[in-house]
């Protein structure tokens, strides 16, 4: 064997070792070694994520605090605009998106979802005292606000197309949409039922739910991981923790704390 051949063989061996390590990469093991889970969420999505006097709180934080304890690491919470979260996850700026993300068939093809953490069925809210709109079909000829880039936007768009003559106005955050609704610049705002229930519960003098509030197919919120083999163990650890918390009553207690009631959630990840 020549010297040049020996060098090539050695380099090939190192490359093979490197590929072997890459193939054996495991996100859960890496997280445990680091002692932390780096998360991303939008802290302007009550009651899931809120900044109250500079302190992060809400359903998401309470749930993920408990999940992190079960895994044995500390959560690192980051306030990231919703539109930057999934792109940031894909380029590995964080380990997981814990903003409540609606499970859809399109997203299931691209990402790994955890078990559902809440109902996400699209619903409508109006200004208290507004008698012109009471049921979902009454938004025909009206202007409805919704957060941009959300599954609720797509569901509202599809529903509006069936009614015809529905003007949809997109917002960066739900808080901006609620402000315009309170100021009379919108006739309604579309969002998930838990978000709107919390809004009306805390501001009944300003807002009221449609009756019925929901329209479209039932949907669920969950957390999102990268769709990679090395994320499988991490997803399983989160799901195992959520099931344990469901069985021992922690999930129910957190729901009741923020929403005043609890709903039973699927014990498997929905396929649509």
mmCIF file of C-alpha atoms in Angstrom:
data_model
loop_
_atom_site.group_PDB
_atom_site.id
_atom_site.type_symbol
_atom_site.label_atom_id
_atom_site.label_comp_id
_atom_site.label_asym_id
_atom_site.label_seq_id
_atom_site.Cartn_x
_atom_site.Cartn_y
_atom_site.Cartn_z
ATOM 1 C CA UNK A 1 0.000 0.000 0.000
ATOM 2 C CA UNK A 2 1.425 3.388 -0.984
ATOM 3 C CA UNK A 3 1.548 6.395 1.321
ATOM 4 C CA UNK A 4 -1.114 8.113 -0.799
ATOM 5 C CA UNK A 5 -3.355 5.077 -0.623
ATOM 6 C CA UNK A 6 -2.905 4.938 3.158
ATOM 7 C CA UNK A 7 -3.946 8.584 3.489
ATOM 8 C CA UNK A 8 -7.044 7.984 1.360
ATOM 9 C CA UNK A 9 -7.981 4.972 3.438
ATOM 10 C CA UNK A 10 -7.556 6.914 6.658
ATOM 11 C CA UNK A 11 -9.680 9.796 5.364
ATOM 12 C CA UNK A 12 -12.366 7.376 4.213
ATOM 13 C CA UNK A 13 -12.364 5.780 7.660
ATOM 14 C CA UNK A 14 -12.794 9.146 9.389
ATOM 15 C CA UNK A 15 -15.621 10.063 7.042
ATOM 16 C CA UNK A 16 -17.341 6.764 7.754
ATOM 17 C CA UNK A 17 -17.024 7.348 11.491
ATOM 18 C CA UNK A 18 -18.481 10.821 11.064
ATOM 19 C CA UNK A 19 -21.412 9.469 9.089
ATOM 20 C CA UNK A 20 -21.936 6.844 11.751
ATOM 21 C CA UNK A 21 -22.134 9.483 14.468
ATOM 22 C CA UNK A 22 -24.574 11.530 12.369
ATOM 23 C CA UNK A 23 -26.752 8.490 11.833
ATOM 24 C CA UNK A 24 -26.796 7.864 15.577
ATOM 25 C CA UNK A 25 -27.748 11.462 16.440
ATOM 26 C CA UNK A 26 -30.604 11.612 18.922
ATOM 27 C CA UNK A 27 -32.290 14.895 19.796
ATOM 28 C CA UNK A 28 -33.543 13.722 23.199
ATOM 29 C CA UNK A 29 -30.044 12.587 24.206
ATOM 30 C CA UNK A 30 -28.613 15.923 23.072
ATOM 31 C CA UNK A 31 -31.264 17.836 25.040
ATOM 32 C CA UNK A 32 -30.582 15.817 28.180
ATOM 33 C CA UNK A 33 -26.854 16.361 27.767
ATOM 34 C CA UNK A 34 -27.422 20.121 27.442
ATOM 35 C CA UNK A 35 -29.878 20.103 30.356
ATOM 36 C CA UNK A 36 -32.353 22.341 28.535
ATOM 37 C CA UNK A 37 -35.010 22.460 25.833
ATOM 38 C CA UNK A 38 -34.821 25.549 23.611
ATOM 39 C CA UNK A 39 -38.363 26.556 22.663
ATOM 40 C CA UNK A 40 -40.101 29.158 20.526
ATOM 41 C CA UNK A 41 -43.546 30.662 21.002
ATOM 42 C CA UNK A 42 -45.414 33.904 20.408
ATOM 43 C CA UNK A 43 -46.124 35.388 23.836
ATOM 44 C CA UNK A 44 -49.124 37.356 22.581
ATOM 45 C CA UNK A 45 -51.713 34.602 22.202
ATOM 46 C CA UNK A 46 -53.855 34.490 25.340
ATOM 47 C CA UNK A 47 -54.627 32.269 27.154
ATOM 48 C CA UNK A 48 -51.850 30.025 25.838
ATOM 49 C CA UNK A 49 -48.978 32.495 25.847
ATOM 50 C CA UNK A 50 -48.951 35.904 27.543
ATOM 51 C CA UNK A 51 -46.584 38.482 28.972
ATOM 52 C CA UNK A 52 -48.121 39.886 32.138
ATOM 53 C CA UNK A 53 -46.028 42.722 33.564
ATOM 54 C CA UNK A 54 -43.058 41.201 31.759
ATOM 55 C CA UNK A 55 -43.679 37.691 33.118
ATOM 56 C CA UNK A 56 -44.404 34.823 30.746
ATOM 57 C CA UNK A 57 -47.478 32.792 31.673
ATOM 58 C CA UNK A 58 -50.385 30.836 30.219
ATOM 59 C CA UNK A 59 -51.582 27.347 29.325
ATOM 60 C CA UNK A 60 -48.518 26.586 27.229
ATOM 61 C CA UNK A 61 -46.061 27.518 29.954
ATOM 62 C CA UNK A 62 -47.907 25.562 32.642
ATOM 63 C CA UNK A 63 -48.063 22.467 30.439
ATOM 64 C CA UNK A 64 -44.489 22.675 29.186
ATOM 65 C CA UNK A 65 -43.085 23.357 32.661
ATOM 66 C CA UNK A 66 -44.556 20.002 33.706
ATOM 67 C CA UNK A 67 -43.393 18.212 30.544
ATOM 68 C CA UNK A 68 -39.855 19.508 31.087
ATOM 69 C CA UNK A 69 -39.896 18.207 34.665
ATOM 70 C CA UNK A 70 -40.921 14.773 33.407
ATOM 71 C CA UNK A 71 -38.035 14.782 30.906
ATOM 72 C CA UNK A 72 -35.636 16.103 33.541
ATOM 73 C CA UNK A 73 -34.428 19.325 31.899
ATOM 74 C CA UNK A 74 -35.060 23.071 32.072
ATOM 75 C CA UNK A 75 -37.155 24.861 29.431
ATOM 76 C CA UNK A 76 -35.718 27.946 27.734
ATOM 77 C CA UNK A 77 -38.624 30.099 26.571
ATOM 78 C CA UNK A 78 -38.206 32.509 23.652
ATOM 79 C CA UNK A 79 -40.704 35.077 22.336
ATOM 80 C CA UNK A 80 -40.640 34.699 18.544
ATOM 81 C CA UNK A 81 -43.139 36.142 16.023
ATOM 82 C CA UNK A 82 -45.461 33.409 14.781
ATOM 83 C CA UNK A 83 -44.446 33.826 11.138
ATOM 84 C CA UNK A 84 -40.787 33.117 12.044
ATOM 85 C CA UNK A 85 -41.377 30.046 14.211
ATOM 86 C CA UNK A 86 -41.768 27.157 11.769
ATOM 87 C CA UNK A 87 -39.031 28.458 9.429
ATOM 88 C CA UNK A 88 -36.748 28.849 12.457
ATOM 89 C CA UNK A 89 -37.513 25.307 13.586
ATOM 90 C CA UNK A 90 -36.539 23.930 10.192
ATOM 91 C CA UNK A 91 -33.082 25.548 10.337
ATOM 92 C CA UNK A 92 -32.620 24.338 13.946
ATOM 93 C CA UNK A 93 -32.706 27.677 15.741
ATOM 94 C CA UNK A 94 -34.647 25.913 18.517
ATOM 95 C CA UNK A 95 -35.680 22.397 19.503
ATOM 96 C CA UNK A 96 -39.452 22.775 19.394
ATOM 97 C CA UNK A 97 -42.259 25.215 18.643
ATOM 98 C CA UNK A 98 -44.552 25.303 21.667
ATOM 99 C CA UNK A 99 -46.879 27.954 20.308
ATOM 100 C CA UNK A 100 -50.178 26.112 19.847
ATOM 101 C CA UNK A 101 -50.115 25.025 16.190
ATOM 102 C CA UNK A 102 -53.250 23.659 14.536
ATOM 103 C CA UNK A 103 -52.790 20.141 13.180
ATOM 104 C CA UNK A 104 -53.534 20.041 9.447
ATOM 105 C CA UNK A 105 -52.857 17.397 6.765
ATOM 106 C CA UNK A 106 -50.407 19.728 5.010
ATOM 107 C CA UNK A 107 -48.409 20.369 8.188
ATOM 108 C CA UNK A 108 -48.408 16.665 9.102
ATOM 109 C CA UNK A 109 -46.500 15.979 5.902
ATOM 110 C CA UNK A 110 -43.799 18.467 6.840
ATOM 111 C CA UNK A 111 -43.532 18.344 10.646
ATOM 112 C CA UNK A 112 -43.819 16.002 13.617
ATOM 113 C CA UNK A 113 -46.688 16.925 15.936
ATOM 114 C CA UNK A 114 -47.078 16.014 19.579
ATOM 115 C CA UNK A 115 -50.342 14.883 21.093
ATOM 116 C CA UNK A 116 -53.005 17.625 21.134
ATOM 117 C CA UNK A 117 -52.818 20.150 23.955
ATOM 118 C CA UNK A 118 -56.150 21.904 23.267
ATOM 119 C CA UNK A 119 -59.192 22.260 21.024
ATOM 120 C CA UNK A 120 -58.476 24.518 18.031
ATOM 121 C CA UNK A 121 -61.828 24.566 16.246
ATOM 122 C CA UNK A 122 -62.312 27.925 14.528
ATOM 123 C CA UNK A 123 -64.907 30.224 16.131
ATOM 124 C CA UNK A 124 -66.154 33.806 15.989
ATOM 125 C CA UNK A 125 -66.341 36.662 18.479
ATOM 126 C CA UNK A 126 -68.062 40.044 18.136
ATOM 127 C CA UNK A 127 -68.417 43.272 20.051
ATOM 128 C CA UNK A 128 -70.737 42.958 23.029
ATOM 129 C CA UNK A 129 -74.124 44.398 22.187
ATOM 130 C CA UNK A 130 -73.762 43.881 18.430
ATOM 131 C CA UNK A 131 -77.084 42.370 17.331
ATOM 132 C CA UNK A 132 -76.360 42.481 13.589
ATOM 133 C CA UNK A 133 -74.278 39.295 13.740
ATOM 134 C CA UNK A 134 -75.229 36.366 15.947
ATOM 135 C CA UNK A 135 -74.531 33.134 14.040
ATOM 136 C CA UNK A 136 -71.553 32.351 11.745
ATOM 137 C CA UNK A 137 -73.428 32.834 8.447
ATOM 138 C CA UNK A 138 -74.166 36.436 9.482
ATOM 139 C CA UNK A 139 -70.593 37.455 8.534
ATOM 140 C CA UNK A 140 -71.718 37.601 4.892
ATOM 141 C CA UNK A 141 -71.166 41.200 3.790
ATOM 142 C CA UNK A 142 -69.063 41.918 6.894
ATOM 143 C CA UNK A 143 -65.375 42.443 7.719
ATOM 144 C CA UNK A 144 -63.697 39.781 9.847
ATOM 145 C CA UNK A 145 -60.229 39.926 11.386
ATOM 146 C CA UNK A 146 -57.917 36.944 11.865
ATOM 147 C CA UNK A 147 -54.239 36.309 12.631
ATOM 148 C CA UNK A 148 -52.203 35.876 9.469
ATOM 149 C CA UNK A 149 -50.599 32.545 8.618
ATOM 150 C CA UNK A 150 -52.874 30.490 10.863
ATOM 151 C CA UNK A 151 -55.065 27.490 10.155
ATOM 152 C CA UNK A 152 -57.963 29.592 11.422
ATOM 153 C CA UNK A 153 -57.287 32.054 8.595
ATOM 154 C CA UNK A 154 -57.482 29.261 6.015
ATOM 155 C CA UNK A 155 -60.694 27.913 7.535
ATOM 156 C CA UNK A 156 -62.236 31.394 7.613
ATOM 157 C CA UNK A 157 -61.179 31.976 3.996
ATOM 158 C CA UNK A 158 -62.812 28.716 2.886
ATOM 159 C CA UNK A 159 -65.984 29.437 4.863
ATOM 160 C CA UNK A 160 -66.145 32.984 3.541
ATOM 161 C CA UNK A 161 -65.898 31.661 -0.017
ATOM 162 C CA UNK A 162 -68.995 29.512 0.546
ATOM 163 C CA UNK A 163 -70.936 32.515 1.860
ATOM 164 C CA UNK A 164 -69.585 35.085 -0.578
ATOM 165 C CA UNK A 165 -68.897 38.768 0.116
ATOM 166 C CA UNK A 166 -66.827 38.317 3.300
ATOM 167 C CA UNK A 167 -63.927 40.772 3.728
ATOM 168 C CA UNK A 168 -61.018 39.240 5.633
ATOM 169 C CA UNK A 169 -58.427 41.455 7.303
ATOM 170 C CA UNK A 170 -55.184 39.820 8.466
ATOM 171 C CA UNK A 171 -53.267 40.809 11.623
ATOM 172 C CA UNK A 172 -49.833 40.035 12.980
ATOM 173 C CA UNK A 173 -51.266 39.212 16.420
ATOM 174 C CA UNK A 174 -54.719 38.448 17.799
ATOM 175 C CA UNK A 175 -54.374 41.381 20.215
ATOM 176 C CA UNK A 176 -54.300 43.771 17.241
ATOM 177 C CA UNK A 177 -57.448 42.179 15.828
ATOM 178 C CA UNK A 178 -59.237 42.398 19.187
ATOM 179 C CA UNK A 179 -58.312 46.086 19.464
ATOM 180 C CA UNK A 180 -59.846 46.851 16.068
ATOM 181 C CA UNK A 181 -62.954 44.843 16.967
ATOM 182 C CA UNK A 182 -63.392 46.825 20.187
ATOM 183 C CA UNK A 183 -62.890 50.068 18.245
ATOM 184 C CA UNK A 184 -65.620 49.163 15.746
ATOM 185 C CA UNK A 185 -63.301 48.686 12.779
ATOM 186 C CA UNK A 186 -64.278 45.012 12.469
ATOM 187 C CA UNK A 187 -67.569 43.148 12.653
ATOM 188 C CA UNK A 188 -66.010 39.955 14.039
ATOM 189 C CA UNK A 189 -62.750 38.160 14.747
ATOM 190 C CA UNK A 190 -62.082 34.492 13.962
ATOM 191 C CA UNK A 191 -59.869 32.377 16.198
ATOM 192 C CA UNK A 192 -59.738 29.123 18.116
ATOM 193 C CA UNK A 193 -62.489 28.505 20.660
ATOM 194 C CA UNK A 194 -60.149 28.480 23.719
ATOM 195 C CA UNK A 195 -58.645 31.854 22.769
ATOM 196 C CA UNK A 196 -62.027 33.469 22.257
ATOM 197 C CA UNK A 197 -63.560 31.850 25.344
ATOM 198 C CA UNK A 198 -60.745 33.299 27.446
ATOM 199 C CA UNK A 199 -61.183 36.716 25.819
ATOM 200 C CA UNK A 200 -64.911 36.863 26.573
ATOM 201 C CA UNK A 201 -64.428 35.449 30.074
ATOM 202 C CA UNK A 202 -62.052 38.284 30.948
ATOM 203 C CA UNK A 203 -63.728 41.106 28.979
ATOM 204 C CA UNK A 204 -67.473 40.354 28.877
ATOM 205 C CA UNK A 205 -68.316 44.049 28.777
ATOM 206 C CA UNK A 206 -66.457 44.376 25.447
ATOM 207 C CA UNK A 207 -66.764 41.044 23.617
ATOM 208 C CA UNK A 208 -69.298 38.244 23.103
ATOM 209 C CA UNK A 209 -69.178 34.875 21.346
ATOM 210 C CA UNK A 210 -71.398 34.114 18.378
ATOM 211 C CA UNK A 211 -74.112 31.527 19.080
ATOM 212 C CA UNK A 212 -73.035 29.014 17.970
ATOM 213 C CA UNK A 213 -69.457 30.264 17.929
ATOM 214 C CA UNK A 214 -67.810 27.344 16.101
ATOM 215 C CA UNK A 215 -67.910 26.480 12.433
ATOM 216 C CA UNK A 216 -66.006 24.013 10.240
ATOM 217 C CA UNK A 217 -64.420 20.693 11.210
ATOM 218 C CA UNK A 218 -63.053 19.987 14.715
ATOM 219 C CA UNK A 219 -59.343 20.809 14.964
ATOM 220 C CA UNK A 220 -56.654 20.517 17.640
ATOM 221 C CA UNK A 221 -53.601 22.449 18.784
ATOM 222 C CA UNK A 222 -50.284 20.656 19.358
ATOM 223 C CA UNK A 223 -46.553 21.377 19.544
ATOM 224 C CA UNK A 224 -44.219 20.940 16.576
ATOM 225 C CA UNK A 225 -40.861 19.226 16.087
ATOM 226 C CA UNK A 226 -38.764 18.651 12.995
ATOM 227 C CA UNK A 227 -39.778 15.647 10.919
ATOM 228 C CA UNK A 228 -36.488 13.795 11.310
ATOM 229 C CA UNK A 229 -35.517 10.385 12.631
ATOM 230 C CA UNK A 230 -33.458 11.922 15.448
ATOM 231 C CA UNK A 231 -36.579 13.736 16.750
ATOM 232 C CA UNK A 232 -38.612 10.558 17.249
ATOM 233 C CA UNK A 233 -37.364 9.882 20.786
ATOM 234 C CA UNK A 234 -37.968 13.504 21.762
ATOM 235 C CA UNK A 235 -41.545 13.396 20.466
ATOM 236 C CA UNK A 236 -42.177 10.139 22.330
ATOM 237 C CA UNK A 237 -40.845 11.603 25.584
ATOM 238 C CA UNK A 238 -43.197 14.587 25.258
ATOM 239 C CA UNK A 239 -46.182 12.387 24.421
ATOM 240 C CA UNK A 240 -45.440 10.036 27.306
ATOM 241 C CA UNK A 241 -45.300 13.039 29.641
ATOM 242 C CA UNK A 242 -48.608 14.448 28.321
ATOM 243 C CA UNK A 243 -50.353 11.088 28.753
ATOM 244 C CA UNK A 244 -49.033 10.790 32.304
ATOM 245 C CA UNK A 245 -50.225 14.341 33.047
ATOM 246 C CA UNK A 246 -53.627 13.538 31.565
ATOM 247 C CA UNK A 247 -54.007 10.434 33.701
ATOM 248 C CA UNK A 248 -52.934 12.129 36.938
ATOM 249 C CA UNK A 249 -55.164 15.169 36.383
ATOM 250 C CA UNK A 250 -52.560 17.854 35.702
ATOM 251 C CA UNK A 251 -53.819 18.606 32.181
ATOM 252 C CA UNK A 252 -57.397 18.956 33.445
ATOM 253 C CA UNK A 253 -56.312 21.265 36.265
ATOM 254 C CA UNK A 254 -54.386 23.525 33.861
ATOM 255 C CA UNK A 255 -57.351 23.731 31.478
ATOM 256 C CA UNK A 256 -59.725 24.611 34.310
ATOM 257 C CA UNK A 257 -57.318 27.212 35.681
ATOM 258 C CA UNK A 258 -57.234 29.173 32.424
ATOM 259 C CA UNK A 259 -60.525 28.309 30.697
ATOM 260 C CA UNK A 260 -62.873 27.477 33.553
ATOM 261 C CA UNK A 261 -63.581 24.044 32.043
ATOM 262 C CA UNK A 262 -61.736 21.031 30.659
ATOM 263 C CA UNK A 263 -62.216 19.034 27.459
ATOM 264 C CA UNK A 264 -61.077 15.499 26.724
ATOM 265 C CA UNK A 265 -58.283 15.415 24.168
ATOM 266 C CA UNK A 266 -57.245 12.605 21.771
ATOM 267 C CA UNK A 267 -54.652 10.163 23.105
ATOM 268 C CA UNK A 268 -53.181 9.776 19.618
ATOM 269 C CA UNK A 269 -51.991 12.366 17.128
ATOM 270 C CA UNK A 270 -54.869 13.101 14.697
ATOM 271 C CA UNK A 271 -54.146 12.254 11.066
ATOM 272 C CA UNK A 272 -55.942 15.297 9.645
#
